[in-house]
Short mmCIF file of C-alpha atoms in Angstrom, two decimals:
data_model
loop_
_atom_site.label_atom_id
_atom_site.label_comp_id
_atom_site.label_asym_id
_atom_site.label_seq_id
_atom_site.Cartn_x
_atom_site.Cartn_y
_atom_site.Cartn_z
CA MET A 202 -19.34 38.75 6.39
CA ASP A 203 -22.39 40.87 5.67
CA PRO A 204 -25.39 38.68 6.56
CA TYR A 205 -27.44 40.19 3.76
CA LYS A 206 -24.79 39.21 1.27
CA VAL A 207 -24.80 35.67 2.61
CA LEU A 208 -28.53 35.40 2.02
CA GLY A 209 -28.29 37.27 -1.28
CA VAL A 210 -30.85 39.94 -0.43
CA SER A 211 -30.60 43.70 -0.06
CA PRO A 212 -30.76 45.26 3.42
CA SER A 213 -34.03 46.89 2.40
CA ALA A 214 -35.68 43.51 1.75
CA SER A 215 -38.84 42.79 3.69
CA ASP A 216 -38.91 40.16 6.41
CA ASP A 217 -40.76 37.86 4.06
CA GLU A 218 -38.13 38.25 1.38
CA VAL A 219 -35.38 37.49 3.86
CA LYS A 220 -37.29 34.47 5.06
CA ARG A 221 -37.84 33.22 1.54
CA ALA A 222 -34.17 33.66 0.62
CA TYR A 223 -33.17 31.86 3.79
CA ARG A 224 -35.58 29.03 3.13
CA ASP A 225 -34.34 28.55 -0.43
CA LEU A 226 -30.73 28.45 0.69
CA ALA A 227 -31.46 26.17 3.62
CA ARG A 228 -33.17 23.76 1.27
CA LYS A 229 -30.13 23.82 -1.00
CA TYR A 230 -27.55 23.13 1.71
CA HIS A 231 -29.66 21.03 4.03
CA PRO A 232 -27.66 18.19 5.64
CA ASP A 233 -30.17 15.74 4.16
CA ASN A 234 -28.73 16.56 0.75
CA TYR A 235 -25.25 15.61 1.94
CA VAL A 236 -25.84 12.36 3.78
CA ASP A 237 -22.81 10.16 3.12
CA ASN A 238 -21.38 12.84 0.89
CA PRO A 239 -17.62 13.49 1.02
CA LEU A 240 -18.34 17.22 0.96
CA ALA A 241 -20.69 17.07 3.97
CA ASP A 242 -18.30 19.11 6.11
CA LEU A 243 -18.30 21.99 3.63
CA ALA A 244 -22.10 21.89 3.38
CA LYS A 245 -22.29 22.02 7.16
CA GLU A 246 -20.09 25.11 7.24
CA LYS A 247 -22.24 26.74 4.58
CA MET A 248 -25.42 25.89 6.46
CA GLN A 249 -23.94 27.36 9.62
CA GLU A 250 -23.07 30.54 7.78
CA ILE A 251 -26.63 30.83 6.46
CA ASN A 252 -28.13 30.12 9.86
CA ASP A 253 -25.89 32.72 11.50
CA ALA A 254 -26.73 35.29 8.85
CA TYR A 255 -30.44 34.70 9.26
CA ASP A 256 -30.27 34.85 13.04
CA THR A 257 -28.21 38.04 12.92
CA ILE A 258 -30.65 39.76 10.60
CA MET A 259 -33.68 38.68 12.57
CA LYS A 260 -32.10 39.79 15.84
CA GLN A 261 -31.17 43.16 14.34
CA ARG A 262 -34.67 43.64 13.07
CA GLN A 263 -36.30 42.59 16.30
CA ASN A 264 -34.19 45.05 18.22
CA GLY A 265 -35.06 47.68 15.67
CA GLY A 266 -38.73 47.03 16.39
CA SER A 267 -39.86 45.35 13.20
CA SER A 268 -41.92 42.18 13.25
CA SER A 269 -40.52 38.93 14.58
CA GLY A 270 -38.86 36.55 12.21
CA GLY A 271 -38.86 33.00 13.44
CA GLN A 272 -35.95 30.72 14.03
CA SER A 273 -33.39 29.14 11.81
CA TYR A 274 -33.16 25.43 11.15
CA THR A 275 -31.38 23.47 13.78
CA GLN A 276 -28.99 20.78 12.74
CA GLN A 277 -30.69 17.44 12.70
CA GLY A 278 -29.29 14.05 13.51
CA GLY A 279 -28.47 11.33 11.05
CA TYR A 280 -25.94 13.61 9.45
CA SER A 281 -22.73 11.85 10.28
CA GLY A 282 -24.22 8.63 8.91
CA SER A 283 -23.12 6.26 11.60
CA TYR A 284 -23.61 2.59 11.01
CA GLY A 285 -24.20 0.24 13.89
CA GLY A 286 -26.22 -2.47 15.55
CA TYR A 287 -24.54 -5.56 14.18
CA SER A 288 -23.37 -8.46 16.27
CA GLY A 289 -22.19 -11.35 14.10
CA THR A 290 -18.99 -13.24 13.48
CA ASN A 291 -17.40 -10.32 11.69
CA ALA A 292 -18.49 -7.71 14.24
CA GLY A 293 -14.95 -6.57 14.96
CA ILE A 294 -13.92 -5.93 11.38
CA TYR A 295 -17.33 -4.43 10.52
CA ASN A 296 -16.78 -1.97 13.33
CA GLN A 297 -13.53 -0.92 11.73
CA VAL A 298 -15.28 -0.57 8.39
CA ARG A 299 -17.95 1.60 9.95
CA ASN A 300 -15.35 3.79 11.60
CA ALA A 301 -13.50 4.13 8.33
CA ILE A 302 -16.70 5.17 6.55
CA ASN A 303 -17.56 7.65 9.27
CA VAL A 304 -14.21 9.39 9.09
CA GLY A 305 -14.39 9.37 5.28
CA ASN A 306 -11.56 6.90 4.70
CA ILE A 307 -13.33 5.05 1.91
CA GLY A 308 -10.21 3.38 0.55
CA MET A 309 -9.61 1.71 3.90
CA ALA A 310 -13.26 0.66 4.25
CA GLU A 311 -13.08 -0.92 0.82
CA GLU A 312 -9.85 -2.70 1.60
CA LEU A 313 -11.25 -4.11 4.84
CA LEU A 314 -14.42 -5.31 3.12
CA SER A 315 -12.48 -7.03 0.35
CA ARG A 316 -10.69 -9.14 2.96
CA ILE A 317 -13.92 -10.69 4.21
CA SER A 318 -14.81 -13.85 2.34
CA GLN A 319 -18.04 -14.68 4.16
CA ARG A 320 -20.41 -12.09 2.73
CA ASP A 321 -23.57 -11.66 4.77
CA ALA A 322 -26.25 -8.96 4.68
CA GLU A 323 -24.17 -6.57 6.75
CA TRP A 324 -21.30 -6.89 4.31
CA HIS A 325 -23.54 -5.93 1.40
CA TYR A 326 -25.00 -3.08 3.42
CA LEU A 327 -21.59 -1.64 4.22
CA ARG A 328 -20.44 -2.12 0.67
CA ALA A 329 -23.56 -0.22 -0.46
CA ALA A 330 -22.52 2.64 1.81
CA VAL A 331 -19.00 2.59 0.36
CA CYS A 332 -20.28 2.56 -3.23
CA TYR A 333 -22.70 5.36 -2.51
CA ARG A 334 -19.96 7.59 -1.16
CA LYS A 335 -17.86 6.94 -4.21
CA GLY A 336 -20.72 7.88 -6.53
CA TRP A 337 -21.13 4.29 -7.75
CA PHE A 338 -24.87 4.61 -7.54
CA ASP A 339 -25.78 1.53 -9.54
CA GLU A 340 -23.62 -0.83 -7.50
CA ALA A 341 -24.83 0.80 -4.29
CA MET A 342 -28.36 -0.02 -5.41
CA GLN A 343 -27.43 -3.64 -6.20
CA GLU A 344 -25.67 -4.12 -2.88
CA ILE A 345 -28.47 -2.68 -0.77
CA ASN A 346 -31.03 -4.80 -2.63
CA GLN A 347 -28.89 -7.82 -1.88
CA ALA A 348 -28.68 -6.86 1.81
CA CYS A 349 -32.46 -6.45 1.99
CA THR A 350 -33.04 -9.81 0.31
CA MET A 351 -30.77 -11.53 2.82
CA ALA A 352 -32.19 -9.72 5.83
CA PRO A 353 -35.69 -8.53 4.90
CA ASN A 354 -36.55 -7.35 8.41
CA ASN A 355 -33.63 -5.02 9.01
CA ALA A 356 -35.03 -1.49 9.29
CA GLU A 357 -31.65 0.15 8.74
CA TYR A 358 -31.15 -1.63 5.42
CA ARG A 359 -34.70 -0.83 4.36
CA ARG A 360 -34.17 2.84 5.15
CA MET A 361 -31.14 3.00 2.93
CA GLN A 362 -32.91 1.07 0.19
CA SER A 363 -35.80 3.48 0.08
CA MET A 364 -33.45 6.44 0.27
CA LEU A 365 -31.52 5.22 -2.77
CA SER A 366 -34.39 4.02 -4.90
CA ASN A 367 -36.74 6.97 -5.18
CA SER A 368 -36.30 10.53 -6.31
CA SER A 369 -35.53 11.70 -2.79
CA ALA A 370 -32.05 10.44 -3.70
CA TYR A 371 -31.66 13.69 -5.66
CA GLY A 372 -32.05 15.83 -2.52
CA GLY A 373 -32.40 19.48 -3.35
CA TYR A 374 -31.59 18.88 -7.00
CA ARG A 375 -34.66 19.36 -9.16
CA PRO A 376 -34.07 18.42 -12.74
CA MET A 377 -36.60 20.11 -14.95
CA GLN A 378 -36.80 17.91 -17.93
CA GLN A 379 -39.37 19.45 -20.16
CA ASN A 380 -40.94 22.81 -20.22
CA ASP A 381 -44.34 22.42 -21.80
CA ALA A 382 -47.59 23.67 -20.31
CA MET A 383 -48.38 20.38 -18.58
CA ASP A 384 -45.09 20.34 -16.80
CA CYS A 385 -45.49 23.89 -15.68
CA CYS A 386 -48.65 22.93 -13.81
CA THR A 387 -47.00 19.92 -12.25
CA GLN A 388 -44.15 22.08 -11.13
CA LEU A 389 -46.47 24.61 -9.53
CA LEU A 390 -48.20 21.78 -7.74
CA CYS A 391 -44.88 20.41 -6.56
CA LEU A 392 -43.75 23.81 -5.43
CA ASN A 393 -46.98 24.27 -3.57
CA CYS A 394 -46.50 20.95 -1.79
CA LEU A 395 -42.92 21.81 -0.96
CA CYS A 396 -43.79 25.18 0.49
CA SER A 397 -46.50 23.80 2.70
CA CYS A 398 -44.23 20.96 3.83
CA CYS A 399 -41.49 23.35 4.70
CA GLY A 400 -43.79 25.83 6.39
CA GLY A 401 -45.24 23.08 8.51
CA GLY A 402 -42.15 21.15 9.46
CA GLY A 403 -39.15 23.38 9.09
CA GLY A 404 -40.09 25.94 11.65
CA CYS A 405 -39.62 28.92 9.39
CA MET B 121 -15.29 14.31 -25.45
CA PHE B 122 -18.72 13.53 -26.80
CA GLY B 123 -20.76 16.70 -27.08
CA PHE B 124 -23.36 15.75 -24.49
CA VAL B 125 -22.80 18.71 -22.19
CA ARG B 126 -24.98 21.57 -23.35
CA PRO B 127 -27.27 24.22 -22.01
CA LEU B 128 -30.99 24.19 -22.72
CA ARG B 129 -30.90 27.19 -24.96
CA GLY B 130 -34.59 28.06 -24.76
CA GLU B 131 -34.26 28.61 -21.03
CA LEU B 132 -31.18 30.86 -21.22
CA LYS B 133 -31.43 34.63 -21.26
CA VAL B 134 -30.13 36.19 -24.47
CA ARG B 135 -27.13 37.69 -22.69
CA GLU B 136 -26.40 34.33 -21.04
CA TRP B 137 -26.41 32.62 -24.41
CA GLU B 138 -24.09 35.31 -25.76
CA ARG B 139 -21.81 34.86 -22.79
CA PHE B 140 -21.74 31.09 -23.32
CA GLN B 141 -20.78 31.66 -26.94
CA SER B 142 -18.10 34.10 -25.91
CA VAL B 143 -16.59 31.49 -23.58
CA TYR B 144 -16.69 29.03 -26.46
CA CYS B 145 -14.89 31.51 -28.71
CA GLY B 146 -12.50 32.54 -25.96
CA LEU B 147 -11.49 28.93 -25.35
CA CYS B 148 -11.01 28.40 -29.07
CA HIS B 149 -8.71 31.44 -29.26
CA THR B 150 -6.78 30.29 -26.19
CA ILE B 151 -6.26 26.84 -27.71
CA ARG B 152 -5.15 28.44 -30.95
CA SER B 153 -2.67 30.84 -29.43
CA HIS B 154 -1.06 28.21 -27.17
CA TYR B 155 -1.29 25.00 -29.14
CA GLY B 156 -1.90 25.93 -32.74
CA LEU B 157 -4.81 26.53 -35.06
CA LEU B 158 -5.28 22.88 -35.99
CA GLN B 159 -6.08 21.90 -32.41
CA THR B 160 -9.33 23.81 -32.62
CA VAL B 161 -10.90 21.44 -35.17
CA MET B 162 -12.08 19.10 -32.41
CA HIS B 163 -13.23 21.91 -30.12
CA SER B 164 -16.60 21.15 -28.50
CA TYR B 165 -19.07 22.31 -25.87
CA ASP B 166 -17.81 19.83 -23.29
CA CYS B 167 -14.63 21.70 -22.61
CA THR B 168 -16.51 24.98 -22.86
CA TYR B 169 -18.40 23.85 -19.78
CA LEU B 170 -15.11 23.24 -17.99
CA ALA B 171 -13.86 26.68 -19.04
CA LEU B 172 -17.14 28.28 -17.99
CA VAL B 173 -16.97 26.80 -14.48
CA LEU B 174 -13.27 27.55 -13.97
CA CYS B 175 -13.61 31.13 -15.23
CA ALA B 176 -16.66 31.71 -13.01
CA LEU B 177 -14.37 31.18 -10.01
CA GLU B 178 -11.95 33.92 -11.06
CA GLU B 179 -12.47 37.37 -9.66
CA GLU B 180 -11.52 39.12 -12.86
CA GLY B 181 -13.31 38.29 -16.03
CA GLY B 182 -13.21 40.47 -19.08
CA SER B 183 -13.92 40.05 -22.73
CA CYS B 184 -12.53 41.28 -25.99
CA LYS B 185 -13.48 41.35 -29.67
CA LYS B 186 -11.66 39.00 -32.00
CA ARG B 187 -11.90 37.73 -35.53
CA CYS B 188 -11.40 34.10 -36.48
CA ILE B 189 -11.55 31.74 -39.44
CA MET B 190 -15.07 30.60 -38.68
CA HIS B 191 -16.27 34.18 -38.40
CA PRO B 192 -13.98 36.21 -40.69
CA LEU B 193 -16.32 39.12 -41.37
CA ARG B 194 -17.50 40.24 -37.97
CA ARG B 195 -15.39 40.39 -34.88
CA ARG B 196 -16.96 38.38 -32.09
CA THR B 197 -16.94 38.83 -28.37
CA CYS B 198 -14.56 36.41 -26.69
CA ALA B 199 -14.07 35.76 -23.00
CA ALA B 200 -10.59 36.93 -22.02
CA GLU B 201 -7.75 34.49 -21.52
CA SER B 202 -7.19 33.52 -17.90
CA ASN B 203 -5.88 30.69 -15.76
CA GLY B 204 -9.14 28.80 -16.07
CA MET B 205 -9.18 29.27 -19.83
CA ARG B 206 -5.61 27.99 -20.13
CA ARG B 207 -6.37 24.95 -17.99
CA ALA B 208 -9.44 24.10 -20.09
CA ALA B 209 -7.42 24.61 -23.29
CA ALA B 210 -4.68 22.19 -22.23
CA VAL B 211 -7.28 19.66 -21.06
CA SER B 212 -9.09 19.92 -24.39
CA VAL B 213 -5.91 19.34 -26.42
CA ILE B 214 -4.80 16.38 -24.29
CA LEU B 215 -8.24 14.75 -24.42
CA THR B 216 -8.41 15.19 -28.19
CA TRP B 217 -5.05 13.47 -28.54
CA HIS B 218 -6.03 10.50 -26.40
CA LYS B 219 -9.34 10.20 -28.19
CA LEU B 220 -7.47 9.92 -31.48
CA GLU B 221 -5.15 7.38 -29.94
CA ASP B 222 -8.22 5.35 -29.00
CA THR B 223 -9.50 5.53 -32.57
CA VAL B 224 -6.13 4.34 -33.88
CA HIS B 225 -6.33 1.40 -31.47
CA ASP B 226 -9.94 0.41 -32.01
CA GLU B 227 -10.74 1.17 -35.64
CA HIS B 228 -9.54 -0.20 -38.93
CA GLY B 229 -9.11 1.03 -42.47
CA LEU B 230 -9.76 4.62 -43.42
CA LYS B 231 -10.89 5.77 -39.99
CA ARG B 232 -7.68 4.54 -38.46
CA LEU B 233 -5.60 6.10 -41.18
CA GLY B 234 -7.43 9.41 -40.75
CA ALA B 235 -6.87 9.39 -37.01
CA ARG B 236 -3.17 8.63 -37.51
CA ALA B 237 -2.80 11.46 -39.99
CA LEU B 238 -4.57 13.88 -37.67
CA GLN B 239 -2.39 12.73 -34.78
CA PHE B 240 0.69 13.44 -36.84
CA LEU B 241 -0.51 16.97 -37.47
CA LEU B 242 -1.49 17.58 -33.85
CA ARG B 243 1.55 16.03 -32.19
CA ARG B 244 3.45 19.23 -31.43
CA GLY B 245 0.50 20.98 -29.83
CA TYR B 246 -0.18 17.88 -27.79
CA ARG B 247 3.42 17.72 -26.56
CA ARG B 248 3.19 21.33 -25.46
CA ALA B 249 -0.09 20.70 -23.61
CA ALA B 250 1.32 17.57 -21.96
CA ARG B 251 4.27 19.67 -20.80
CA ASP B 252 1.89 22.27 -19.35
CA LEU B 253 -0.22 19.67 -17.54
CA PRO B 254 1.99 16.60 -17.11
CA GLY B 255 -0.04 15.15 -14.24
CA PHE B 256 -3.26 15.24 -16.22
CA ASP B 257 -1.64 13.64 -19.25
CA THR B 258 -0.25 10.67 -17.31
CA ARG B 259 -3.44 10.18 -15.36
CA THR B 260 -5.55 10.28 -18.51
CA ARG B 261 -3.33 7.67 -20.08
CA ALA B 262 -3.50 5.46 -16.98
CA CYS B 263 -7.28 5.76 -16.72
CA LEU B 264 -7.76 4.97 -20.40
CA ASP B 265 -5.51 1.93 -20.10
CA GLU B 266 -7.59 0.77 -17.17
CA LEU B 267 -10.76 1.42 -19.14
CA GLY B 268 -9.40 -0.58 -22.06
CA GLN B 269 -8.67 -3.48 -19.76
CA LEU B 270 -12.18 -3.39 -18.28
CA GLU B 271 -13.56 -3.36 -21.81
CA ARG B 272 -11.49 -6.36 -22.88
CA GLN B 273 -12.66 -8.24 -19.79
CA LYS B 274 -16.26 -7.43 -20.80
CA THR B 275 -16.94 -6.08 -17.31
CA ALA B 276 -20.68 -6.29 -16.68
CA SER B 277 -20.77 -3.22 -14.45
CA LEU B 278 -21.85 0.36 -15.02
CA ASP B 279 -19.80 1.87 -12.26
CA ARG B 280 -16.41 0.26 -12.79
CA PRO B 281 -15.74 1.53 -16.32
CA ALA B 282 -17.58 4.79 -15.57
CA ASP B 283 -15.24 5.29 -12.62
CA ALA B 284 -12.15 4.93 -14.79
CA PHE B 285 -13.53 7.56 -17.15
CA ALA B 286 -14.82 9.87 -14.41
CA ARG B 287 -11.37 9.95 -12.81
CA ILE B 288 -10.07 11.60 -15.98
CA LEU B 289 -12.41 14.52 -15.45
CA ARG B 290 -11.51 14.60 -11.78
CA ALA B 291 -7.86 14.87 -12.80
CA ALA B 292 -8.76 17.72 -15.16
CA VAL B 293 -9.52 20.01 -12.21
CA ALA B 294 -7.08 18.54 -9.68
CA ASN B 295 -4.73 21.01 -7.98
CA TYR B 296 -6.44 23.88 -9.70
CA SER B 297 -7.41 26.13 -6.84
CA ALA B 298 -8.46 26.17 -3.22
CA ASP B 299 -11.79 24.78 -4.40
CA SER B 300 -10.24 21.71 -6.00
CA ARG B 301 -11.91 19.33 -3.61
CA ILE B 302 -15.34 20.57 -4.66
CA LEU B 303 -14.41 20.78 -8.33
CA GLU B 304 -13.03 17.24 -8.34
CA GLU B 305 -16.25 15.92 -6.88
CA MET B 306 -18.36 17.97 -9.29
CA PHE B 307 -16.48 16.83 -12.38
CA TYR B 308 -16.16 13.22 -11.23
CA HIS B 309 -19.94 12.91 -11.23
CA THR B 310 -20.23 14.77 -14.51
CA GLY B 311 -17.72 12.29 -15.93
CA ARG B 312 -19.75 9.31 -14.75
CA TRP B 313 -22.82 10.83 -16.37
CA ILE B 314 -20.97 11.47 -19.67
CA TYR B 315 -19.62 7.93 -19.82
CA LEU B 316 -22.97 6.32 -19.09
CA ILE B 317 -25.03 8.58 -21.34
CA ASP B 318 -22.59 7.80 -24.15
CA ALA B 319 -23.02 4.08 -23.45
CA CYS B 320 -26.81 4.46 -23.54
CA ASP B 321 -26.57 6.35 -26.81
CA ASP B 322 -24.44 3.56 -28.32
CA VAL B 323 -26.64 0.63 -27.27
CA ALA B 324 -28.22 0.06 -30.69
CA GLU B 325 -24.91 0.36 -32.53
CA ASP B 326 -22.93 -1.83 -30.11
CA PHE B 327 -25.68 -4.42 -30.04
CA GLY B 328 -25.20 -4.90 -33.76
CA SER B 329 -21.42 -4.76 -33.83
CA GLY B 330 -20.84 -6.69 -30.60
CA ASN B 331 -18.61 -3.95 -29.22
CA TYR B 332 -18.26 -3.57 -25.49
CA ASN B 333 -21.18 -1.72 -23.94
CA PRO B 334 -21.62 -1.66 -20.15
CA VAL B 335 -25.35 -0.94 -20.36
CA ILE B 336 -26.01 -4.01 -22.53
CA LEU B 337 -23.91 -6.23 -20.25
CA ARG B 338 -25.16 -4.87 -16.95
CA TRP B 339 -28.83 -5.42 -17.86
CA GLN B 340 -28.23 -8.34 -20.22
CA LEU B 341 -30.29 -6.61 -22.87
CA THR B 342 -31.76 -8.91 -25.48
CA GLN B 343 -32.80 -6.22 -27.93
CA PRO B 344 -30.90 -3.27 -29.41
CA SER B 345 -32.70 -0.68 -27.29
CA VAL B 346 -32.31 0.89 -23.88
CA GLU B 347 -36.12 1.04 -23.54
CA PRO B 348 -36.61 -1.81 -21.01
CA VAL B 349 -34.17 -0.27 -18.52
CA LYS B 350 -34.99 3.36 -19.20
CA GLU B 351 -36.30 4.05 -15.70
CA ALA B 352 -33.34 2.49 -13.93
CA MET B 353 -30.82 4.25 -16.18
CA ASN B 354 -32.60 7.56 -15.76
CA HIS B 355 -32.43 7.15 -11.99
CA THR B 356 -28.76 6.33 -11.83
CA LEU B 357 -27.89 9.11 -14.31
CA LEU B 358 -29.87 11.71 -12.38
CA GLN B 359 -28.16 10.61 -9.18
CA SER B 360 -24.84 11.58 -10.74
CA LEU B 361 -26.24 14.92 -11.85
CA ALA B 362 -27.65 15.52 -8.38
CA ALA B 363 -24.27 14.74 -6.82
CA SER B 364 -22.56 17.07 -9.28
CA TYR B 365 -25.08 19.80 -8.48
CA HIS B 366 -24.66 19.39 -4.73
CA ALA B 367 -20.93 19.82 -5.17
CA TYR B 368 -21.40 22.82 -7.45
CA VAL B 369 -23.59 24.78 -5.02
CA LEU B 370 -20.71 24.76 -2.53
CA LEU B 371 -18.62 26.87 -4.90
CA ARG B 372 -18.81 30.64 -4.87
CA PRO B 373 -18.94 31.68 -8.50
CA TYR B 374 -18.37 35.34 -9.32
CA ARG B 375 -20.50 35.08 -12.46
CA ASP B 376 -22.37 32.81 -14.86
CA ALA B 377 -24.21 30.89 -12.12
CA GLY B 378 -27.37 31.05 -14.25
CA ILE B 379 -25.69 29.31 -17.20
CA ILE B 380 -24.03 26.64 -15.08
CA GLU B 381 -27.30 25.92 -13.29
CA ASN B 382 -29.08 25.78 -16.62
CA ILE B 383 -26.62 23.13 -17.83
CA LEU B 384 -26.81 21.08 -14.63
CA CYS B 385 -30.52 21.34 -13.96
CA GLN B 386 -31.97 21.61 -17.45
CA GLY B 387 -29.52 20.92 -20.24
CA LEU B 388 -28.14 17.62 -18.93
CA PRO B 389 -31.51 16.22 -17.75
CA GLU B 390 -32.92 17.10 -21.17
CA VAL B 391 -30.04 15.29 -22.92
CA THR B 392 -30.67 12.34 -20.57
CA ARG B 393 -34.33 12.26 -21.57
CA GLN B 394 -33.56 12.54 -25.27
CA VAL B 395 -30.92 9.82 -25.25
CA LEU B 396 -33.17 7.43 -23.32
CA ASP B 397 -36.10 8.22 -25.61
CA GLY B 398 -33.91 7.75 -28.65
CA THR B 399 -34.58 11.31 -29.87
CA PHE B 400 -31.08 12.65 -29.27
CA THR B 401 -29.15 13.85 -32.30
CA ASN B 402 -25.54 14.71 -31.79
CA HIS B 403 -24.93 17.41 -34.34
CA GLY B 404 -28.44 18.07 -35.45
CA GLY B 405 -30.52 21.11 -34.73
CA LYS B 406 -29.79 24.68 -35.56
CA ASN B 407 -26.31 24.80 -34.25
CA ARG B 408 -23.17 23.23 -35.59
CA HIS B 409 -22.46 21.75 -32.20
CA GLY B 410 -26.04 20.86 -31.56
CA SER B 411 -27.20 23.04 -28.73
CA LEU B 412 -30.67 21.98 -27.65
#
């Protein structure tokens, strides 16, 4: 596929325009937006496509003598959402639950969890993961809060709790609720922050 | 459904607004030609959104000029009939029928009588739609039965009843195209949002009448207002919209991306804000169907 089409820019676009288009798309399809999402595989494909397109264009341009372009995002870890590090009485069955979640078999994970009568922190944590994947965001929140209350020192539970409870849970989705002058300023500020974050950390 | 799905009109380009209207009119004409004129009385923006998304995935997309009862003097631009249009039309007719069935079950007196009468008039169109989309009809019925059961049990959960409702919308786009997996995810989350926003909107009314309301039960509200749990509801509602959006961006629409993104990123968050603030009016505003 034409790499320019993938990025949605014309072949005559400047390097900066290509970079900006790439950055916008990469932010949209970034694996962080698809953590524990049943469509994560499709997002990964899309991200790969965008990365390839960007690399192709930048290579072409470098060979053609224009200025250098920088590198595409590399896939980061934490994408497959693996759960681990538990060693209790139910370790065996929790392992099966984790495997089921990781391969996306949510029905099976749910079934396995429902069979366990002794519900400890790990149980609530795994159930939170199951609820989250199903889009049951309120119950996911309740379960992870429960897990954190029962095991306040578990870093893994805390991570999930903070991921679910603030607006980073929306990923690349930016709801613009009101469009008055005040909000416009806030948005510019936010955009500014975002751009500097991305420029600093994303390597583009 | 409920008329919550709308674009934020002020943020649409004029041609986008005209296109949205033409999809609305096109869907109305499709419903009329396949299932009869009467079926169009319950036509709303919710199914227009479905039609808009499905049509955006079709390579060909034309329009034509047609006259109708609502606009007898000037012929209006209508989006052409297509597979997506026909799917949305059948879904609309089947949903209307089941909504009436619900009214017959739940209401008494004149309202019930009215719903029965309307059902009698709409029965043939419904049968035709159910024949065109048998899977959707049975699944809608099953989900609504499940929902009714959860309501009778006074389930104090947001997600359980919302799930039963959201699966109806998932079924609406099932087996539609190669993109069904994405569409099902996208409309499941939209469905959860619709169910919960409707519950939020009904808090005051249900608090008085004692009708089932998951928001009241989940938060054990002691006053007829969603105000004390506004933040939490806003968060969980926006999570659904975010999930719907993240599914949507994986599609490759041939057109109308601007309108769909307006609805997902502006229209629905704005409706969320208005409902939670108590400033939402269903059929108010300039437009008959209450665009924002």
